[in-house]
Amino acid sequence: ETGRLLDASVALLREGDAERAVEVLAAMSSDSRVKEEIVHGSGRVAGAAIDLVCRLPDMRGDSPVAYGVAALLAAVTVTNDELRRRHFREKEMEITPEQYDEFQRLTKQKAEDEADLDTEELCRKRCRKVVVCDGVSLVAAMASSSPSKQTADRLANVLVNLAKDADLRGTLVQQGGFKAAVALAADEAQD
């Protein structure tokens, strides 16, 4: 079923119905296997959806589809483990992610075979693909055109996630990522 949804999303993107396609892709992007298929494609998907998303015409931060695009890019440029760690830090929880996993395993809330296969190396490859298909230019365009606070937060997450790879930093600057980060920070300072 996941393959059909991904394939339908790619078809919708090709037909110009970005709103529905991006909504589906963003909703499915929490699964590490789906992240890989969105970015790199697979045998069950007609093409890499991220190529089409990064080339959406006239994308602006105040567009109805902007938050979905920003959320999708933020999801594919980070590992699920890093997202969990951020969540635990933000909520100032007194339990580590490892302790939480062990608790779930002991109480049989999580099966052993449900392990997340998302790795730093897979994430690095996804980040490089986002940069190669002009994802930074898309983020920069959205950041410079009045995004909502929530969209701006996701765009900032994308830039931070991409900047973790030292090899991508030069390209980030060349494609307008630094300027976008400054614009987002200035907007945040005004609020």
Short mmCIF file of C-alpha atoms in Angstrom, two decimals:
data_model
loop_
_atom_site.label_atom_id
_atom_site.label_comp_id
_atom_site.label_asym_id
_atom_site.label_seq_id
_atom_site.Cartn_x
_atom_site.Cartn_y
_atom_site.Cartn_z
CA GLU A 1 0.00 0.00 0.00
CA THR A 2 2.88 2.38 0.77
CA GLY A 3 4.28 1.87 -2.72
CA ARG A 4 0.94 2.76 -4.31
CA LEU A 5 0.67 5.93 -2.21
CA LEU A 6 4.19 6.97 -3.15
CA ASP A 7 3.56 6.22 -6.82
CA ALA A 8 0.29 8.18 -6.73
CA SER A 9 2.09 11.11 -5.11
CA VAL A 10 4.73 11.15 -7.82
CA ALA A 11 1.98 11.04 -10.46
CA LEU A 12 0.18 13.95 -8.76
CA LEU A 13 3.39 15.98 -8.67
CA ARG A 14 3.90 15.37 -12.38
CA GLU A 15 0.31 16.44 -13.09
CA GLY A 16 0.77 19.65 -11.11
CA ASP A 17 -1.34 18.76 -8.05
CA ALA A 18 1.39 19.50 -5.52
CA GLU A 19 -0.90 20.18 -2.57
CA ARG A 20 -2.23 16.63 -2.23
CA ALA A 21 1.04 14.98 -3.19
CA VAL A 22 3.14 16.92 -0.68
CA GLU A 23 0.59 16.29 2.07
CA VAL A 24 0.81 12.53 1.50
CA LEU A 25 4.61 12.55 1.26
CA ALA A 26 5.03 14.64 4.40
CA ALA A 27 2.68 12.37 6.34
CA MET A 28 4.58 9.27 5.26
CA SER A 29 8.07 10.67 5.80
CA SER A 30 8.41 9.50 9.40
CA ASP A 31 9.25 5.96 8.26
CA SER A 32 12.93 5.57 7.40
CA ARG A 33 12.28 3.20 4.48
CA VAL A 34 9.79 5.66 3.01
CA LYS A 35 12.31 8.50 3.41
CA GLU A 36 14.71 6.54 1.24
CA GLU A 37 12.07 5.93 -1.41
CA ILE A 38 11.01 9.59 -1.43
CA VAL A 39 14.59 10.74 -1.95
CA HIS A 40 16.13 7.99 -4.07
CA GLY A 41 13.13 6.21 -5.58
CA SER A 42 12.79 2.44 -5.67
CA GLY A 43 11.49 -0.42 -7.75
CA ARG A 44 7.95 0.23 -6.60
CA VAL A 45 7.99 4.01 -7.19
CA ALA A 46 8.16 5.53 -10.66
CA GLY A 47 10.78 8.09 -9.62
CA ALA A 48 12.29 10.03 -6.77
CA ALA A 49 9.61 12.36 -5.47
CA ILE A 50 12.15 14.76 -3.98
CA ASP A 51 13.35 15.73 -7.48
CA LEU A 52 9.84 16.88 -8.33
CA VAL A 53 9.26 18.58 -4.97
CA CYS A 54 12.48 20.58 -5.24
CA ARG A 55 11.44 21.81 -8.68
CA LEU A 56 7.95 23.01 -7.78
CA PRO A 57 7.36 26.24 -9.72
CA ASP A 58 6.99 29.60 -7.97
CA MET A 59 7.26 28.15 -4.48
CA ARG A 60 6.81 30.81 -1.83
CA GLY A 61 6.83 30.68 1.95
CA ASP A 62 3.22 31.84 2.07
CA SER A 63 2.01 29.20 -0.41
CA PRO A 64 -0.65 26.75 0.84
CA VAL A 65 1.76 23.87 0.24
CA ALA A 66 4.80 25.57 1.86
CA TYR A 67 4.51 23.96 5.28
CA GLY A 68 4.19 20.48 3.78
CA VAL A 69 7.27 21.01 1.62
CA ALA A 70 9.24 22.38 4.58
CA ALA A 71 8.11 19.50 6.83
CA LEU A 72 9.02 16.94 4.16
CA LEU A 73 12.49 18.41 3.64
CA ALA A 74 13.03 18.63 7.40
CA ALA A 75 12.04 14.97 7.81
CA VAL A 76 14.26 13.56 5.08
CA THR A 77 17.33 15.52 6.22
CA VAL A 78 17.44 14.06 9.74
CA THR A 79 17.45 10.58 11.25
CA ASN A 80 14.51 9.41 13.30
CA ASP A 81 16.88 8.83 16.21
CA GLU A 82 17.97 12.49 16.12
CA LEU A 83 14.31 13.58 16.08
CA ARG A 84 13.64 11.47 19.16
CA ARG A 85 16.68 12.87 20.95
CA ARG A 86 15.56 16.44 20.16
CA HIS A 87 12.10 15.64 21.48
CA PHE A 88 13.48 14.28 24.75
CA ARG A 89 15.74 17.36 25.13
CA GLU A 90 12.96 19.84 24.34
CA LYS A 91 10.57 18.23 26.80
CA GLU A 92 13.35 18.03 29.41
CA MET A 93 12.44 14.44 30.13
CA GLU A 94 14.30 12.63 32.90
CA ILE A 95 14.64 9.50 30.81
CA THR A 96 16.98 8.85 27.92
CA PRO A 97 15.77 7.58 24.54
CA GLU A 98 17.61 4.31 25.23
CA GLN A 99 15.82 3.87 28.57
CA TYR A 100 12.50 4.58 26.87
CA ASP A 101 13.24 1.95 24.20
CA GLU A 102 14.12 -0.59 26.87
CA PHE A 103 10.91 0.22 28.75
CA GLN A 104 8.88 -0.31 25.57
CA ARG A 105 10.65 -3.60 24.90
CA LEU A 106 10.11 -4.86 28.47
CA THR A 107 6.44 -3.93 28.46
CA LYS A 108 6.10 -5.46 24.99
CA GLN A 109 4.91 -2.19 23.46
CA LYS A 110 7.57 -2.48 20.79
CA ALA A 111 8.62 -5.63 19.00
CA GLU A 112 12.29 -6.41 18.43
CA ASP A 113 11.81 -6.39 14.65
CA GLU A 114 10.40 -2.84 14.68
CA ALA A 115 13.89 -1.36 14.92
CA ASP A 116 14.42 1.82 12.97
CA LEU A 117 16.97 1.22 10.23
CA ASP A 118 17.71 4.90 9.62
CA THR A 119 21.44 5.57 9.93
CA GLU A 120 23.65 8.66 9.80
CA GLU A 121 25.09 7.45 6.48
CA LEU A 122 21.63 7.09 4.89
CA CYS A 123 20.73 10.55 6.19
CA ARG A 124 23.95 12.01 4.78
CA LYS A 125 23.11 10.56 1.36
CA ARG A 126 19.59 11.98 1.54
CA CYS A 127 20.96 15.40 2.47
CA ARG A 128 23.34 15.34 -0.47
CA LYS A 129 20.49 14.42 -2.80
CA VAL A 130 18.38 17.33 -1.48
CA VAL A 131 21.29 19.70 -2.15
CA VAL A 132 21.94 18.25 -5.62
CA CYS A 133 18.32 18.72 -6.68
CA ASP A 134 18.40 22.41 -5.59
CA GLY A 135 16.56 21.90 -2.32
CA VAL A 136 18.57 24.71 -0.73
CA SER A 137 17.46 27.14 -3.43
CA LEU A 138 13.87 26.10 -2.74
CA VAL A 139 14.33 26.65 1.01
CA ALA A 140 15.94 30.05 0.33
CA ALA A 141 13.07 31.11 -1.93
CA MET A 142 10.51 30.05 0.66
CA ALA A 143 12.41 31.71 3.52
CA SER A 144 12.54 35.04 1.69
CA SER A 145 8.82 35.20 0.96
CA SER A 146 6.87 35.63 4.21
CA PRO A 147 6.61 32.09 5.60
CA SER A 148 4.41 31.45 8.63
CA LYS A 149 6.23 30.90 11.93
CA GLN A 150 5.70 27.12 11.70
CA THR A 151 6.98 27.01 8.12
CA ALA A 152 9.96 29.19 9.05
CA ASP A 153 10.80 26.80 11.92
CA ARG A 154 10.79 23.81 9.55
CA LEU A 155 12.89 25.70 6.98
CA ALA A 156 15.41 26.52 9.71
CA ASN A 157 15.47 22.83 10.67
CA VAL A 158 16.30 21.91 7.07
CA LEU A 159 19.21 24.35 6.98
CA VAL A 160 20.57 23.16 10.33
CA ASN A 161 20.26 19.52 9.25
CA LEU A 162 22.09 20.18 5.98
CA ALA A 163 24.81 22.27 7.65
CA LYS A 164 25.80 19.33 9.86
CA ASP A 165 27.66 17.89 6.86
CA ALA A 166 30.81 20.02 6.50
CA ASP A 167 31.13 18.99 2.84
CA LEU A 168 27.77 20.61 2.02
CA ARG A 169 28.41 23.97 3.67
CA GLY A 170 30.00 25.62 0.63
CA THR A 171 27.08 24.59 -1.54
CA LEU A 172 24.67 25.81 1.12
CA VAL A 173 26.22 29.27 0.90
CA GLN A 174 26.30 29.20 -2.92
CA GLN A 175 22.62 28.23 -3.19
CA GLY A 176 21.48 30.92 -0.75
CA GLY A 177 21.21 28.87 2.44
CA PHE A 178 23.24 31.30 4.55
CA LYS A 179 21.20 34.27 3.38
CA ALA A 180 18.01 32.30 4.12
CA ALA A 181 19.25 31.44 7.63
CA VAL A 182 19.97 35.11 8.31
CA ALA A 183 16.50 36.10 7.02
CA LEU A 184 14.84 33.47 9.21
CA ALA A 185 16.84 34.58 12.25
CA ALA A 186 15.93 38.24 11.59
CA ASP A 187 12.24 37.34 11.33
CA GLU A 188 12.48 35.37 14.59
CA ALA A 189 14.17 38.32 16.33
CA GLN A 190 11.32 40.63 15.26
CA ASP A 191 8.67 38.33 16.77
#
